Amino acid sequence: MRAEAAPHTTAMEHVRGSAAVLATLAGLVLAALAVRLIALAWLGSPLIDMDGANFARTAENLAHGYGYIGIRGTPNSVHVSIFPAIVAALVWIGISAERAGIIVSLVAGSLLVVPVYAIASRLAGTRAAMVAAGIVAINPIAVATSVTPLADSLAFTLAVTGLHAFLRSRENPRWALAAGAWFGLAYCTRSETIVYAFVALCAVMLAVRTQRGSALRRAAALAVAFAVFAVPYAVVISRATGHARIDTKSAVNYALAERIAQGMSYDEAADGLGPGLREDGAELGAGFYATHPGIGDPPLRARLALAVRGFRSQVARIGRALLSFNFGTPLFAAFALAGLVRGLRRPGVRGVYGIVGAIASLDLCGLLTLQHLWPRYVAPFVPLFAILAAEPLDALVARFSERTTPGIRRGAVVLGLIVVTAYLGLSAHRLSAETVDATLARRAAAWLDADAPGPKLIMAVGNEVAFYAHGDWMPLPYANSAETLAYVRGKRPTYLLLEGSRTAARPYLSAWLRDGVPDASAHFVKDFGSGADRLAIYAWNANAASAVAPPARIPEPPADDAVVRASRVLWSAPPGSLPTSATHDSVDVLTAHNDVGRLGWNDRERSLTTANVASRAFGKRLELPIDGQSYGQPLIVTGVDVPGLGRRTLLIAATERDSVYAFDADSGAKLWVHTFTGCCGAAPAPLQMLTDTPCESVKPVVGVSSVPVVDRRTGTLYVVAKTMTRRGKDVTFHSTLHALSLATGADRLRPAEIRGRASVSLRGVFAPDHAFRHSVRRLLPGGGTATFDPRAQYNRPGLLLANGLLYIGFGSHCDVQSSHGWVFAYRAADLAQVGSFATTRDWNDENLGSVWQAGFGITGDRSGDVYFLTGNGPFNADEGGRNFGNSLMKLTPDLGRVLDYFTPYTQRELQENDADFGGGGMIALPDGTGPHAHLGVVSSKVRAIFLIDRDRLGRYVPRGPDRVLQTIGDNHDDTHWCIGTCGGPAYYAGPAGEYVFNVWALDALRAYRLDRQRERPKLVEVAHSPNVFPGSGGSIPSVSSNGRLPGTGIVWSLTRPNIRDVATKPIELYAYDASDVSHVLYHGDVSLWPNKVGHPFLTPTIANGRVYVGGDHSISVFGLR
């Protein structure tokens, strides 16, 4: 019996031992987590680390489908890591990026105690392992690294776990596979951890002589498993940088070292400017230095020379860091060195100590470069030093225990606990003293986010405020004041942020904080704090004339116009856009009528002036062939890298034959064409199949009618196309949303079929009881459900990109009554529908309420709200109903709620006479001050324009007058013809004030000066053109100027052909002096328009010295010789 019991006892002991180990490890992990949570609570909400902000923004962009885009709004090719991808998973489920990054670091940092314990127990036993794990759990540097959204903790935990697996592979070669995988993941997290795999592989190869077979198997398993992760990572880096390398940051580090070796300070090397405002700073031009061949690929001899110089300058700083209080006091380093010496003398574990020592040595060599040394850079040494120091510390404790009495030992334990507690307290105090208070930065960011909720470029020394404000960031350079101002002008930021705590490296900031930024383009808007902690915010208005001309030539604008100047820059591009990568003279037109406010003003036109446009030097220069009629406004996108051709400025145009063209906007060369009818039998939809009424608004086919929109952040062009497919005798119609690559025209995402359903109520229908109402509902079309019908619905309004969403409006083809007005919201990242709104949802026999606006774009404002107009249709909203015919609508960003509306008191009259209020659109004027700070101007099919307060639209007054600020013209109409404006007005802020331009049918172009009276703003007509615009619907003007510079403001407009003259009289382009539109600068022919009924809602696009106009089978380009 006794002989049989022994094995059973041994097994039980083994189980108990394993359970004890697991319990110990769980306790250590929980203790480490508790220490880190206490530290996090102690620190409160410290300012995010600059690299952490970059990682967190990259995670946000990944979660939202924008790609690996960092805080500069460009591909993050320097900090390539899987860390943001892991954080993105938490962001995707709704956790903020900063908090998600901290969670990942917190968990990884706490788990680091597990591999440290395991390695130390193999070397010196359980008690020493407890010591090593305890050091890692409470070490201030390790704790500080674990409570920030940085990749460090995750990378070190993965690497040390891989080291433990490698050590186990000596007994079981299969563990080499696990080791390679852990090393590969660590390398993908922080590339410098490749030293772990390198040292492990070298150790295996050294063992080949004595353990040939097993060593080779271990080496192969390690290499293969490592390659599974490392090779794709290296391929990604190579693709991003254009040539093979194992990481990208070394390129920046070498560029830094090279410059510092030439005598530059760290700040000059990192953020300095070269001659001609070149981005010579390694950090300022990080993308360039990471991707440019030749930089970062120096000869080995040069690298060694820099390493020697680096050792001389860095060794003292690294020594001080490793002996610092926060790292663990000099005793920690001393015990680690003693442990390494003792371990190398022990035959059984000599190799293991050699591996740990080699890794520490190579990590040390990695720090011996000529770059700035941050405290967290010594964090990789914490687990290695803890492993090395554990055995001597344990031996010291054992010897002390052997030579002292129990009472002394108990006193020593109490004293030790007091010392450790005091040390942790002092460390926490020092860490909190070194932590920048985030209060001011977060307040400034919150203000910026509220003031400019859309995309914004913030130039500052640090990126933290830009991160919290959800903006892109660009560093202010190390240069003098004049060079910096020139550089800022070229970058055209939305805001300049001056930080009082960061003036030492950039002396000009002290003067700017004291005296103001010496450029009229910079408008002070807000500051936070005082003294050395002051944060000052300046709105940078790139449109200001003083940015390109001496201030003496610029008349001072009215005093109450300051807010207008400060906010005007916010309308420069639609939400989701990137700062242009082209030269500072280049201008993008990425959306209908130039901006989300639909102002139609290019205020950065440097080439065209009233003088040269009026000269013979200006005229038609190119006519580019296309395959059909182009109703929508052409778009311009600068700085697009076209494969095989380099960087180009794209001219984008779409046609009714479902084609999208990209031309070189300068030469006219065709770059690519994407046709939506090239697959699956798809074809443009013939007009006669779309409507049962004799309607020829667009003929002979309908394809792409609306103005597309561009997202520069992702390099994506969004287009809505109408097609049909045949299957035998069956014909199916489709409206699809497409996302195309700007560079190639290829689909970036699977196209989304536009669909919609909305319940229709029986409000207003007489019914004696519920059963009868149910019977009536069943008789309604669709069983009481309004369903989007791609045959009857027609997308005319220009697409709006705002709030990360695409807004798409639909109306009918010539009042087909089976249709409703619809607006849809699709997520730009994946083309998923997130919202919809039907304009007529109470039962009626008319439906309609079309959203057509004569092609004028849906409007957005700085709050993210959405505006659009509806046409003929029933109205009962004043009675609590859901029919909004002939109304201006204001909806929440998700389209889930009507915030406000305006319906003219003549809506019944308009309905009876087919005089759609929704034949035009609204422009959102730049914000002002006073009780009516947020204005808008609405034009419509009737001969009237309305000045409205966007905060109080006016709703409906049955017998009038309308509750709007002003009505100009006649709000009555006794004809169905479009005698008003089919389209919308334009805005301009010139040296003499603000103006709105509008064109009614059979009328002149009229200029109205905006008088921003505090109690009652109004528009005052000041001039009109000498010519009358023929045809229906007037015209949609556009404006160009060089800021407010006199002599540069030009109003551009196109005539629409009269029915009688359609075959002989072409569309004409007119240019007027914006300061006096009675002065015609130019007029010239564009092209004939063959459809006598389908009037073109054409809008000229002015950009970079050219004027682009769509037409029939051609795009015309005007410019200077």
mmCIF file with all atom_site columns, N, CA and C in Angstrom, residues 118-172:
data_model
loop_
_atom_site.group_PDB
_atom_site.id
_atom_site.type_symbol
_atom_site.label_atom_id
_atom_site.label_alt_id
_atom_site.label_comp_id
_atom_site.label_asym_id
_atom_site.label_entity_id
_atom_site.label_seq_id
_atom_site.pdbx_PDB_ins_code
_atom_site.Cartn_x
_atom_site.Cartn_y
_atom_site.Cartn_z
_atom_site.occupancy
_atom_site.B_iso_or_equiv
_atom_site.pdbx_formal_charge
_atom_site.auth_seq_id
_atom_site.auth_comp_id
_atom_site.auth_asym_id
_atom_site.auth_atom_id
_atom_site.pdbx_PDB_model_num
ATOM 1   N N  . ALA A 1 118 ? 8.487  34.335 -14.010 1.00 0.00 ? 118 ALA A N  1
ATOM 2   C CA . ALA A 1 118 ? 8.835  33.023 -14.564 1.00 0.00 ? 118 ALA A CA 1
ATOM 3   C C  . ALA A 1 118 ? 10.321 32.923 -14.868 1.00 0.00 ? 118 ALA A C  1
ATOM 4   N N  . ILE A 1 119 ? 10.910 33.960 -15.441 1.00 0.00 ? 119 ILE A N  1
ATOM 5   C CA . ILE A 1 119 ? 12.339 33.928 -15.778 1.00 0.00 ? 119 ILE A CA 1
ATOM 6   C C  . ILE A 1 119 ? 13.184 33.931 -14.511 1.00 0.00 ? 119 ILE A C  1
ATOM 7   N N  . ALA A 1 120 ? 12.835 34.809 -13.578 1.00 0.00 ? 120 ALA A N  1
ATOM 8   C CA . ALA A 1 120 ? 13.611 34.897 -12.339 1.00 0.00 ? 120 ALA A CA 1
ATOM 9   C C  . ALA A 1 120 ? 13.531 33.599 -11.530 1.00 0.00 ? 120 ALA A C  1
ATOM 10  N N  . SER A 1 121 ? 12.391 32.924 -11.542 1.00 0.00 ? 121 SER A N  1
ATOM 11  C CA . SER A 1 121 ? 12.271 31.666 -10.806 1.00 0.00 ? 121 SER A CA 1
ATOM 12  C C  . SER A 1 121 ? 13.157 30.586 -11.421 1.00 0.00 ? 121 SER A C  1
ATOM 13  N N  . ARG A 1 122 ? 13.358 30.619 -12.715 1.00 0.00 ? 122 ARG A N  1
ATOM 14  C CA . ARG A 1 122 ? 14.250 29.643 -13.353 1.00 0.00 ? 122 ARG A CA 1
ATOM 15  C C  . ARG A 1 122 ? 15.705 29.907 -12.987 1.00 0.00 ? 122 ARG A C  1
ATOM 16  N N  . LEU A 1 123 ? 16.007 31.184 -12.751 1.00 0.00 ? 123 LEU A N  1
ATOM 17  C CA . LEU A 1 123 ? 17.398 31.539 -12.479 1.00 0.00 ? 123 LEU A CA 1
ATOM 18  C C  . LEU A 1 123 ? 17.756 31.424 -11.004 1.00 0.00 ? 123 LEU A C  1
ATOM 19  N N  . ALA A 1 124 ? 16.865 31.856 -10.115 1.00 0.00 ? 124 ALA A N  1
ATOM 20  C CA . ALA A 1 124 ? 17.250 31.969 -8.701  1.00 0.00 ? 124 ALA A CA 1
ATOM 21  C C  . ALA A 1 124 ? 16.197 31.493 -7.729  1.00 0.00 ? 124 ALA A C  1
ATOM 22  N N  . GLY A 1 125 ? 15.115 30.882 -8.198  1.00 0.00 ? 125 GLY A N  1
ATOM 23  C CA . GLY A 1 125 ? 14.137 30.339 -7.275  1.00 0.00 ? 125 GLY A CA 1
ATOM 24  C C  . GLY A 1 125 ? 12.945 31.247 -7.056  1.00 0.00 ? 125 GLY A C  1
ATOM 25  N N  . THR A 1 126 ? 11.977 30.700 -6.321  1.00 0.00 ? 126 THR A N  1
ATOM 26  C CA . THR A 1 126 ? 10.692 31.375 -6.147  1.00 0.00 ? 126 THR A CA 1
ATOM 27  C C  . THR A 1 126 ? 10.815 32.689 -5.389  1.00 0.00 ? 126 THR A C  1
ATOM 28  N N  . ARG A 1 127 ? 11.624 32.679 -4.318  1.00 0.00 ? 127 ARG A N  1
ATOM 29  C CA . ARG A 1 127 ? 11.745 33.892 -3.507  1.00 0.00 ? 127 ARG A CA 1
ATOM 30  C C  . ARG A 1 127 ? 12.359 35.034 -4.304  1.00 0.00 ? 127 ARG A C  1
ATOM 31  N N  . ALA A 1 128 ? 13.385 34.742 -5.104  1.00 0.00 ? 128 ALA A N  1
ATOM 32  C CA . ALA A 1 128 ? 13.982 35.761 -5.955  1.00 0.00 ? 128 ALA A CA 1
ATOM 33  C C  . ALA A 1 128 ? 12.990 36.229 -7.019  1.00 0.00 ? 128 ALA A C  1
ATOM 34  N N  . ALA A 1 129 ? 12.177 35.276 -7.512  1.00 0.00 ? 129 ALA A N  1
ATOM 35  C CA . ALA A 1 129 ? 11.174 35.653 -8.512  1.00 0.00 ? 129 ALA A CA 1
ATOM 36  C C  . ALA A 1 129 ? 10.158 36.631 -7.939  1.00 0.00 ? 129 ALA A C  1
ATOM 37  N N  . MET A 1 130 ? 9.781  36.420 -6.669  1.00 0.00 ? 130 MET A N  1
ATOM 38  C CA . MET A 1 130 ? 8.864  37.350 -6.012  1.00 0.00 ? 130 MET A CA 1
ATOM 39  C C  . MET A 1 130 ? 9.475  38.741 -5.928  1.00 0.00 ? 130 MET A C  1
ATOM 40  N N  . VAL A 1 131 ? 10.781 38.790 -5.632  1.00 0.00 ? 131 VAL A N  1
ATOM 41  C CA . VAL A 1 131 ? 11.480 40.076 -5.557  1.00 0.00 ? 131 VAL A CA 1
ATOM 42  C C  . VAL A 1 131 ? 11.449 40.778 -6.914  1.00 0.00 ? 131 VAL A C  1
ATOM 43  N N  . ALA A 1 132 ? 11.796 40.024 -7.999  1.00 0.00 ? 132 ALA A N  1
ATOM 44  C CA . ALA A 1 132 ? 11.836 40.608 -9.335  1.00 0.00 ? 132 ALA A CA 1
ATOM 45  C C  . ALA A 1 132 ? 10.451 41.112 -9.744  1.00 0.00 ? 132 ALA A C  1
ATOM 46  N N  . ALA A 1 133 ? 9.439  40.297 -9.524  1.00 0.00 ? 133 ALA A N  1
ATOM 47  C CA . ALA A 1 133 ? 8.088  40.701 -9.888  1.00 0.00 ? 133 ALA A CA 1
ATOM 48  C C  . ALA A 1 133 ? 7.626  41.901 -9.070  1.00 0.00 ? 133 ALA A C  1
ATOM 49  N N  . GLY A 1 134 ? 7.992  41.931 -7.793  1.00 0.00 ? 134 GLY A N  1
ATOM 50  C CA . GLY A 1 134 ? 7.635  43.066 -6.950  1.00 0.00 ? 134 GLY A CA 1
ATOM 51  C C  . GLY A 1 134 ? 8.267  44.351 -7.434  1.00 0.00 ? 134 GLY A C  1
ATOM 52  N N  . ILE A 1 135 ? 9.540  44.261 -7.894  1.00 0.00 ? 135 ILE A N  1
ATOM 53  C CA . ILE A 1 135 ? 10.206 45.459 -8.420  1.00 0.00 ? 135 ILE A CA 1
ATOM 54  C C  . ILE A 1 135 ? 9.455  45.995 -9.624  1.00 0.00 ? 135 ILE A C  1
ATOM 55  N N  . VAL A 1 136 ? 9.091  45.094 -10.548 1.00 0.00 ? 136 VAL A N  1
ATOM 56  C CA . VAL A 1 136 ? 8.377  45.523 -11.752 1.00 0.00 ? 136 VAL A CA 1
ATOM 57  C C  . VAL A 1 136 ? 7.006  46.100 -11.398 1.00 0.00 ? 136 VAL A C  1
ATOM 58  N N  . ALA A 1 137 ? 6.375  45.531 -10.360 1.00 0.00 ? 137 ALA A N  1
ATOM 59  C CA . ALA A 1 137 ? 5.037  45.986 -9.986  1.00 0.00 ? 137 ALA A CA 1
ATOM 60  C C  . ALA A 1 137 ? 5.038  47.410 -9.471  1.00 0.00 ? 137 ALA A C  1
ATOM 61  N N  . ILE A 1 138 ? 6.121  47.821 -8.765  1.00 0.00 ? 138 ILE A N  1
ATOM 62  C CA . ILE A 1 138 ? 6.100  49.138 -8.116  1.00 0.00 ? 138 ILE A CA 1
ATOM 63  C C  . ILE A 1 138 ? 7.087  50.119 -8.714  1.00 0.00 ? 138 ILE A C  1
ATOM 64  N N  . ASN A 1 139 ? 7.905  49.717 -9.670  1.00 0.00 ? 139 ASN A N  1
ATOM 65  C CA . ASN A 1 139 ? 8.910  50.634 -10.209 1.00 0.00 ? 139 ASN A CA 1
ATOM 66  C C  . ASN A 1 139 ? 8.229  51.861 -10.829 1.00 0.00 ? 139 ASN A C  1
ATOM 67  N N  . PRO A 1 140 ? 8.631  53.059 -10.436 1.00 0.00 ? 140 PRO A N  1
ATOM 68  C CA . PRO A 1 140 ? 7.928  54.270 -10.902 1.00 0.00 ? 140 PRO A CA 1
ATOM 69  C C  . PRO A 1 140 ? 7.925  54.442 -12.422 1.00 0.00 ? 140 PRO A C  1
ATOM 70  N N  . ILE A 1 141 ? 9.058  54.141 -13.068 1.00 0.00 ? 141 ILE A N  1
ATOM 71  C CA . ILE A 1 141 ? 9.103  54.290 -14.526 1.00 0.00 ? 141 ILE A CA 1
ATOM 72  C C  . ILE A 1 141 ? 8.167  53.280 -15.182 1.00 0.00 ? 141 ILE A C  1
ATOM 73  N N  . ALA A 1 142 ? 8.190  52.030 -14.703 1.00 0.00 ? 142 ALA A N  1
ATOM 74  C CA . ALA A 1 142 ? 7.297  51.022 -15.261 1.00 0.00 ? 142 ALA A CA 1
ATOM 75  C C  . ALA A 1 142 ? 5.838  51.396 -15.035 1.00 0.00 ? 142 ALA A C  1
ATOM 76  N N  . VAL A 1 143 ? 5.541  51.929 -13.851 1.00 0.00 ? 143 VAL A N  1
ATOM 77  C CA . VAL A 1 143 ? 4.166  52.338 -13.552 1.00 0.00 ? 143 VAL A CA 1
ATOM 78  C C  . VAL A 1 143 ? 3.761  53.507 -14.448 1.00 0.00 ? 143 VAL A C  1
ATOM 79  N N  . ALA A 1 144 ? 4.620  54.505 -14.574 1.00 0.00 ? 144 ALA A N  1
ATOM 80  C CA . ALA A 1 144 ? 4.299  55.683 -15.381 1.00 0.00 ? 144 ALA A CA 1
ATOM 81  C C  . ALA A 1 144 ? 4.074  55.309 -16.845 1.00 0.00 ? 144 ALA A C  1
ATOM 82  N N  . THR A 1 145 ? 4.851  54.345 -17.341 1.00 0.00 ? 145 THR A N  1
ATOM 83  C CA . THR A 1 145 ? 4.694  53.918 -18.731 1.00 0.00 ? 145 THR A CA 1
ATOM 84  C C  . THR A 1 145 ? 3.387  53.160 -18.938 1.00 0.00 ? 145 THR A C  1
ATOM 85  N N  . SER A 1 146 ? 2.883  52.560 -17.866 1.00 0.00 ? 146 SER A N  1
ATOM 86  C CA . SER A 1 146 ? 1.661  51.747 -17.966 1.00 0.00 ? 146 SER A CA 1
ATOM 87  C C  . SER A 1 146 ? 0.385  52.564 -17.882 1.00 0.00 ? 146 SER A C  1
ATOM 88  N N  . VAL A 1 147 ? 0.467  53.833 -17.537 1.00 0.00 ? 147 VAL A N  1
ATOM 89  C CA . VAL A 1 147 ? -0.747 54.634 -17.381 1.00 0.00 ? 147 VAL A CA 1
ATOM 90  C C  . VAL A 1 147 ? -0.843 55.701 -18.463 1.00 0.00 ? 147 VAL A C  1
ATOM 91  N N  . THR A 1 148 ? -0.179 55.463 -19.601 1.00 0.00 ? 148 THR A N  1
ATOM 92  C CA . THR A 1 148 ? -0.244 56.365 -20.747 1.00 0.00 ? 148 THR A CA 1
ATOM 93  C C  . THR A 1 148 ? -0.553 55.543 -21.994 1.00 0.00 ? 148 THR A C  1
ATOM 94  N N  . PRO A 1 149 ? -1.203 56.135 -22.993 1.00 0.00 ? 149 PRO A N  1
ATOM 95  C CA . PRO A 1 149 ? -1.544 55.386 -24.214 1.00 0.00 ? 149 PRO A CA 1
ATOM 96  C C  . PRO A 1 149 ? -0.347 55.241 -25.152 1.00 0.00 ? 149 PRO A C  1
ATOM 97  N N  . LEU A 1 150 ? 0.678  54.566 -24.662 1.00 0.00 ? 150 LEU A N  1
ATOM 98  C CA . LEU A 1 150 ? 1.897  54.334 -25.438 1.00 0.00 ? 150 LEU A CA 1
ATOM 99  C C  . LEU A 1 150 ? 2.084  52.843 -25.663 1.00 0.00 ? 150 LEU A C  1
ATOM 100 N N  . ALA A 1 151 ? 2.860  52.494 -26.679 1.00 0.00 ? 151 ALA A N  1
ATOM 101 C CA . ALA A 1 151 ? 3.064  51.092 -27.038 1.00 0.00 ? 151 ALA A CA 1
ATOM 102 C C  . ALA A 1 151 ? 4.108  50.406 -26.166 1.00 0.00 ? 151 ALA A C  1
ATOM 103 N N  . ASP A 1 152 ? 4.822  51.161 -25.326 1.00 0.00 ? 152 ASP A N  1
ATOM 104 C CA . ASP A 1 152 ? 5.970  50.616 -24.605 1.00 0.00 ? 152 ASP A CA 1
ATOM 105 C C  . ASP A 1 152 ? 5.621  49.402 -23.745 1.00 0.00 ? 152 ASP A C  1
ATOM 106 N N  . SER A 1 153 ? 4.614  49.530 -22.871 1.00 0.00 ? 153 SER A N  1
ATOM 107 C CA . SER A 1 153 ? 4.284  48.440 -21.955 1.00 0.00 ? 153 SER A CA 1
ATOM 108 C C  . SER A 1 153 ? 3.911  47.174 -22.708 1.00 0.00 ? 153 SER A C  1
ATOM 109 N N  . LEU A 1 154 ? 3.102  47.313 -23.738 1.00 0.00 ? 154 LEU A N  1
ATOM 110 C CA . LEU A 1 154 ? 2.693  46.152 -24.518 1.00 0.00 ? 154 LEU A CA 1
ATOM 111 C C  . LEU A 1 154 ? 3.897  45.504 -25.187 1.00 0.00 ? 154 LEU A C  1
ATOM 112 N N  . ALA A 1 155 ? 4.773  46.320 -25.758 1.00 0.00 ? 155 ALA A N  1
ATOM 113 C CA . ALA A 1 155 ? 5.940  45.769 -26.453 1.00 0.00 ? 155 ALA A CA 1
ATOM 114 C C  . ALA A 1 155 ? 6.861  45.023 -25.500 1.00 0.00 ? 155 ALA A C  1
ATOM 115 N N  . PHE A 1 156 ? 7.130  45.585 -24.324 1.00 0.00 ? 156 PHE A N  1
ATOM 116 C CA . PHE A 1 156 ? 8.055  44.946 -23.380 1.00 0.00 ? 156 PHE A CA 1
ATOM 117 C C  . PHE A 1 156 ? 7.448  43.665 -22.807 1.00 0.00 ? 156 PHE A C  1
ATOM 118 N N  . THR A 1 157 ? 6.151  43.683 -22.544 1.00 0.00 ? 157 THR A N  1
ATOM 119 C CA . THR A 1 157 ? 5.501  42.463 -22.030 1.00 0.00 ? 157 THR A CA 1
ATOM 120 C C  . THR A 1 157 ? 5.569  41.351 -23.065 1.00 0.00 ? 157 THR A C  1
ATOM 121 N N  . LEU A 1 158 ? 5.309  41.677 -24.316 1.00 0.00 ? 158 LEU A N  1
ATOM 122 C CA . LEU A 1 158 ? 5.402  40.674 -25.380 1.00 0.00 ? 158 LEU A CA 1
ATOM 123 C C  . LEU A 1 158 ? 6.832  40.155 -25.518 1.00 0.00 ? 158 LEU A C  1
ATOM 124 N N  . ALA A 1 159 ? 7.804  41.069 -25.473 1.00 0.00 ? 159 ALA A N  1
ATOM 125 C CA . ALA A 1 159 ? 9.197  40.674 -25.668 1.00 0.00 ? 159 ALA A CA 1
ATOM 126 C C  . ALA A 1 159 ? 9.700  39.796 -24.518 1.00 0.00 ? 159 ALA A C  1
ATOM 127 N N  . VAL A 1 160 ? 9.410  40.185 -23.280 1.00 0.00 ? 160 VAL A N  1
ATOM 128 C CA . VAL A 1 160 ? 9.875  39.403 -22.133 1.00 0.00 ? 160 VAL A CA 1
ATOM 129 C C  . VAL A 1 160 ? 9.148  38.056 -22.081 1.00 0.00 ? 160 VAL A C  1
ATOM 130 N N  . THR A 1 161 ? 7.866  38.029 -22.482 1.00 0.00 ? 161 THR A N  1
ATOM 131 C CA . THR A 1 161 ? 7.159  36.749 -22.585 1.00 0.00 ? 161 THR A CA 1
ATOM 132 C C  . THR A 1 161 ? 7.823  35.852 -23.621 1.00 0.00 ? 161 THR A C  1
ATOM 133 N N  . GLY A 1 162 ? 8.227  36.453 -24.733 1.00 0.00 ? 162 GLY A N  1
ATOM 134 C CA . GLY A 1 162 ? 8.957  35.677 -25.736 1.00 0.00 ? 162 GLY A CA 1
ATOM 135 C C  . GLY A 1 162 ? 10.274 35.159 -25.214 1.00 0.00 ? 162 GLY A C  1
ATOM 136 N N  . LEU A 1 163 ? 10.957 35.959 -24.384 1.00 0.00 ? 163 LEU A N  1
ATOM 137 C CA . LEU A 1 163 ? 12.216 35.516 -23.788 1.00 0.00 ? 163 LEU A CA 1
ATOM 138 C C  . LEU A 1 163 ? 11.983 34.309 -22.880 1.00 0.00 ? 163 LEU A C  1
ATOM 139 N N  . HIS A 1 164 ? 10.920 34.344 -22.088 1.00 0.00 ? 164 HIS A N  1
ATOM 140 C CA . HIS A 1 164 ? 10.620 33.200 -21.231 1.00 0.00 ? 164 HIS A CA 1
ATOM 141 C C  . HIS A 1 164 ? 10.342 31.953 -22.064 1.00 0.00 ? 164 HIS A C  1
ATOM 142 N N  . ALA A 1 165 ? 9.555  32.104 -23.136 1.00 0.00 ? 165 ALA A N  1
ATOM 143 C CA . ALA A 1 165 ? 9.267  30.959 -24.005 1.00 0.00 ? 165 ALA A CA 1
ATOM 144 C C  . ALA A 1 165 ? 10.555 30.419 -24.632 1.00 0.00 ? 165 ALA A C  1
ATOM 145 N N  . PHE A 1 166 ? 11.449 31.302 -24.992 1.00 0.00 ? 166 PHE A N  1
ATOM 146 C CA . PHE A 1 166 ? 12.719 30.862 -25.584 1.00 0.00 ? 166 PHE A CA 1
ATOM 147 C C  . PHE A 1 166 ? 13.543 30.059 -24.582 1.00 0.00 ? 166 PHE A C  1
ATOM 148 N N  . LEU A 1 167 ? 13.576 30.511 -23.333 1.00 0.00 ? 167 LEU A N  1
ATOM 149 C CA . LEU A 1 167 ? 14.325 29.769 -22.320 1.00 0.00 ? 167 LEU A CA 1
ATOM 150 C C  . LEU A 1 167 ? 13.722 28.376 -22.092 1.00 0.00 ? 167 LEU A C  1
ATOM 151 N N  . ARG A 1 168 ? 12.423 28.268 -22.191 1.00 0.00 ? 168 ARG A N  1
ATOM 152 C CA . ARG A 1 168 ? 11.774 26.961 -22.034 1.00 0.00 ? 168 ARG A CA 1
ATOM 153 C C  . ARG A 1 168 ? 12.042 26.049 -23.231 1.00 0.00 ? 168 ARG A C  1
ATOM 154 N N  . SER A 1 169 ? 12.369 26.662 -24.371 1.00 0.00 ? 169 SER A N  1
ATOM 155 C CA . SER A 1 169 ? 12.615 25.839 -25.563 1.00 0.00 ? 169 SER A CA 1
ATOM 156 C C  . SER A 1 169 ? 13.867 24.981 -25.433 1.00 0.00 ? 169 SER A C  1
ATOM 157 N N  . ARG A 1 170 ? 14.685 25.264 -24.419 1.00 0.00 ? 170 ARG A N  1
ATOM 158 C CA . ARG A 1 170 ? 15.864 24.418 -24.204 1.00 0.00 ? 170 ARG A CA 1
ATOM 159 C C  . ARG A 1 170 ? 15.444 23.013 -23.791 1.00 0.00 ? 170 ARG A C  1
ATOM 160 N N  . GLU A 1 171 ? 14.302 22.888 -23.056 1.00 0.00 ? 171 GLU A N  1
ATOM 161 C CA . GLU A 1 171 ? 13.786 21.577 -22.682 1.00 0.00 ? 171 GLU A CA 1
ATOM 162 C C  . GLU A 1 171 ? 12.841 21.011 -23.750 1.00 0.00 ? 171 GLU A C  1
ATOM 163 N N  . ASN A 1 172 ? 12.054 21.900 -24.380 1.00 0.00 ? 172 ASN A N  1
ATOM 164 C CA . ASN A 1 172 ? 11.082 21.468 -25.378 1.00 0.00 ? 172 ASN A CA 1
ATOM 165 C C  . ASN A 1 172 ? 11.179 22.412 -26.574 1.00 0.00 ? 172 ASN A C  1
#
